[in-house]
PDB file of C-alpha atoms in Angstrom:
ATOM      1  CA  MET A 723      12.567 -19.300 -11.181  1.00  0.00           C
ATOM      2  CA  ALA A 724      12.602 -15.977  -9.113  1.00  0.00           C
ATOM      3  CA  GLU A 725      13.343 -15.843  -5.513  1.00  0.00           C
ATOM      4  CA  ILE A 726      10.356 -16.383  -3.310  1.00  0.00           C
ATOM      5  CA  GLU A 727       9.813 -13.830  -0.385  1.00  0.00           C
ATOM      6  CA  THR A 728       7.848 -14.549   2.484  1.00  0.00           C
ATOM      7  CA  TYR A 729       6.270 -11.801   4.980  1.00  0.00           C
ATOM      8  CA  LYS A 730       5.228 -12.548   8.959  1.00  0.00           C
ATOM      9  CA  VAL A 731       2.027 -11.426   9.421  1.00  0.00           C
ATOM     10  CA  SER A 732       1.506  -9.473  12.676  1.00  0.00           C
ATOM     11  CA  GLY A 733      -0.686  -7.124  14.408  1.00  0.00           C
ATOM     12  CA  PRO A 734      -4.372  -7.805  15.342  1.00  0.00           C
ATOM     13  CA  SER A 735      -5.834  -6.685  11.689  1.00  0.00           C
ATOM     14  CA  GLY A 736      -3.095  -9.066  10.250  1.00  0.00           C
ATOM     15  CA  TYR A 737      -0.464  -7.216   8.083  1.00  0.00           C
ATOM     16  CA  ALA A 738       3.039  -7.375   6.934  1.00  0.00           C
ATOM     17  CA  LEU A 739       4.299  -4.080   6.165  1.00  0.00           C
ATOM     18  CA  THR A 740       7.913  -3.058   5.485  1.00  0.00           C
ATOM     19  CA  ARG A 741       9.378   0.594   6.206  1.00  0.00           C
ATOM     20  CA  THR A 742      12.262   1.562   4.420  1.00  0.00           C
ATOM     21  CA  SER A 743      14.073   4.906   4.639  1.00  0.00           C
ATOM     22  CA  LYS A 744      16.847   6.534   2.979  1.00  0.00           C
ATOM     23  CA  PRO A 745      17.483  10.306   2.950  1.00  0.00           C
ATOM     24  CA  GLY A 746      14.860  12.116   0.560  1.00  0.00           C
ATOM     25  CA  ASN A 747      13.086   8.838   0.272  1.00  0.00           C
ATOM     26  CA  THR A 748      10.708   6.561   2.513  1.00  0.00           C
ATOM     27  CA  GLU A 749       8.340   3.914   1.467  1.00  0.00           C
ATOM     28  CA  VAL A 750       6.255   1.153   3.130  1.00  0.00           C
ATOM     29  CA  ASP A 751       5.597  -1.757   1.312  1.00  0.00           C
ATOM     30  CA  GLY A 752       3.545  -5.025   1.881  1.00  0.00           C
ATOM     31  CA  TYR A 753       0.285  -6.757   2.392  1.00  0.00           C
ATOM     32  CA  VAL A 754      -2.616  -6.109   4.928  1.00  0.00           C
ATOM     33  CA  GLU A 755      -5.013  -8.548   5.815  1.00  0.00           C
ATOM     34  CA  THR A 756      -8.748  -7.826   5.558  1.00  0.00           C
ATOM     35  CA  PRO A 757     -12.076 -10.054   6.027  1.00  0.00           C
ATOM     36  CA  HIS A 758     -12.596  -9.730   2.191  1.00  0.00           C
ATOM     37  CA  GLY A 759      -8.914 -10.714   1.296  1.00  0.00           C
ATOM     38  CA  ASN A 760      -5.389  -9.667   1.204  1.00  0.00           C
ATOM     39  CA  VAL A 761      -4.777  -5.829  -0.122  1.00  0.00           C
ATOM     40  CA  ARG A 762      -1.108  -5.022  -1.714  1.00  0.00           C
ATOM     41  CA  SER A 763      -0.209  -2.037  -0.179  1.00  0.00           C
ATOM     42  CA  PHE A 764       2.769   0.460  -1.420  1.00  0.00           C
ATOM     43  CA  SER A 765       3.132   4.001  -0.115  1.00  0.00           C
ATOM     44  CA  THR A 766       5.907   6.458  -0.900  1.00  0.00           C
ATOM     45  CA  ASP A 767       7.273   9.850   0.098  1.00  0.00           C
ATOM     46  CA  TYR A 768      10.610  10.914  -1.951  1.00  0.00           C
ATOM     47  CA  ILE A 769      12.254  13.753  -3.473  1.00  0.00           C
ATOM     48  CA  ASN A 770      13.030  13.561  -7.130  1.00  0.00           C
ATOM     49  CA  THR A 771      16.578  14.274  -7.685  1.00  0.00           C
ATOM     50  CA  PHE A 772      15.724  15.782 -10.937  1.00  0.00           C
ATOM     51  CA  ASP A 773      13.393  18.777 -10.292  1.00  0.00           C
ATOM     52  CA  GLY A 774      13.954  18.502  -6.522  1.00  0.00           C
ATOM     53  CA  LYS A 775      10.219  18.232  -5.842  1.00  0.00           C
ATOM     54  CA  ARG A 776       8.603  16.101  -3.243  1.00  0.00           C
ATOM     55  CA  TYR A 777       6.267  13.375  -4.525  1.00  0.00           C
ATOM     56  CA  ARG A 778       3.752  11.148  -2.103  1.00  0.00           C
ATOM     57  CA  TRP A 779       1.445   8.926  -3.325  1.00  0.00           C
ATOM     58  CA  THR A 780      -0.320   5.320  -2.352  1.00  0.00           C
ATOM     59  CA  THR A 781      -1.378   2.340  -4.575  1.00  0.00           C
ATOM     60  CA  LEU A 782      -3.745  -0.438  -3.380  1.00  0.00           C
ATOM     61  CA  ARG A 783      -4.737  -3.440  -5.007  1.00  0.00           C
ATOM     62  CA  MET A 784      -6.524  -6.476  -4.508  1.00  0.00           C
ATOM     63  CA  VAL A 785      -8.326  -9.381  -6.338  1.00  0.00           C
ATOM     64  CA  ILE A 786     -11.898 -10.186  -5.413  1.00  0.00           C
ATOM     65  CA  ALA A 787     -13.410 -13.413  -7.284  1.00  0.00           C
ATOM     66  CA  GLY A 788     -11.091 -12.838 -10.369  1.00  0.00           C
ATOM     67  CA  ARG A 789     -11.753  -9.049 -10.751  1.00  0.00           C
ATOM     68  CA  GLY A 790      -8.896  -6.686  -9.833  1.00  0.00           C
ATOM     69  CA  TYR A 791      -9.324  -3.502  -8.093  1.00  0.00           C
ATOM     70  CA  PHE A 792      -6.699  -0.643  -7.921  1.00  0.00           C
ATOM     71  CA  THR A 793      -6.597   2.809  -6.416  1.00  0.00           C
ATOM     72  CA  ARG A 794      -3.903   5.499  -6.346  1.00  0.00           C
ATOM     73  CA  ILE A 795      -4.111   8.088  -3.289  1.00  0.00           C
ATOM     74  CA  ALA A 796      -1.871  11.411  -3.570  1.00  0.00           C
ATOM     75  CA  LYS A 797      -0.716  11.190  -0.244  1.00  0.00           C
ATOM     76  CA  PHE A 798       2.214   9.266   1.964  1.00  0.00           C
ATOM     77  CA  TYR A 799       0.769   6.728   4.765  1.00  0.00           C
ATOM     78  CA  THR A 800       2.493   5.196   7.673  1.00  0.00           C
ATOM     79  CA  LYS A 801       2.294   1.552   8.655  1.00  0.00           C
ATOM     80  CA  ARG A 802      -0.689   2.459  10.877  1.00  0.00           C
ATOM     81  CA  GLY A 803      -2.343   4.537   8.285  1.00  0.00           C
ATOM     82  CA  LEU A 804      -1.852   2.153   5.646  1.00  0.00           C
ATOM     83  CA  VAL A 805      -3.619  -0.773   7.527  1.00  0.00           C
ATOM     84  CA  THR A 806      -6.557   1.694   8.187  1.00  0.00           C
ATOM     85  CA  VAL A 807      -6.996   2.743   4.368  1.00  0.00           C
ATOM     86  CA  ALA A 808      -6.400  -0.419   3.229  1.00  0.00           C
ATOM     87  CA  GLN A 809      -9.268  -1.932   5.227  1.00  0.00           C
ATOM     88  CA  ARG A 810     -11.605   0.923   3.868  1.00  0.00           C
ATOM     89  CA  PHE A 811     -10.564   0.315   0.418  1.00  0.00           C
ATOM     90  CA  ALA A 812     -11.239  -3.511   0.662  1.00  0.00           C
ATOM     91  CA  ASP A 813     -14.832  -2.550   2.276  1.00  0.00           C
ATOM     92  CA  GLN A 814     -15.461  -0.266  -0.931  1.00  0.00           C
ATOM     93  CA  ALA A 815     -14.162  -2.813  -3.370  1.00  0.00           C
ATOM     94  CA  VAL A 816     -16.749  -5.597  -1.914  1.00  0.00           C
ATOM     95  CA  LYS A 817     -19.486  -3.089  -2.158  1.00  0.00           C
ATOM     96  CA  GLU A 818     -18.494  -2.210  -5.992  1.00  0.00           C
ATOM     97  CA  HIS A 819     -18.461  -6.154  -6.535  1.00  0.00           C
ATOM     98  CA  SER A 820     -21.928  -6.888  -5.361  1.00  0.00           C
TER      99      SER A 820
END
């Protein structure tokens, strides 16, 4: 069986986000708790070693009543920004679900 990871939820909105940085690569990864459920959040900003171009994107995922919702945004977000965009994503997913 694979190793089980745990995250401490903190902050007023409830989030468990980890930021990792290396030269030319920054990632924010984890979960954001919303009134509608948890949003799996990942944001990256990196320089591709093959072509030297900078790439930035964010992916958000959540499940509501057995239906999966996903979006990809061509922008990098810090922890604070990711909490905000994840909450907006969850609100929009709920509207589409109903």
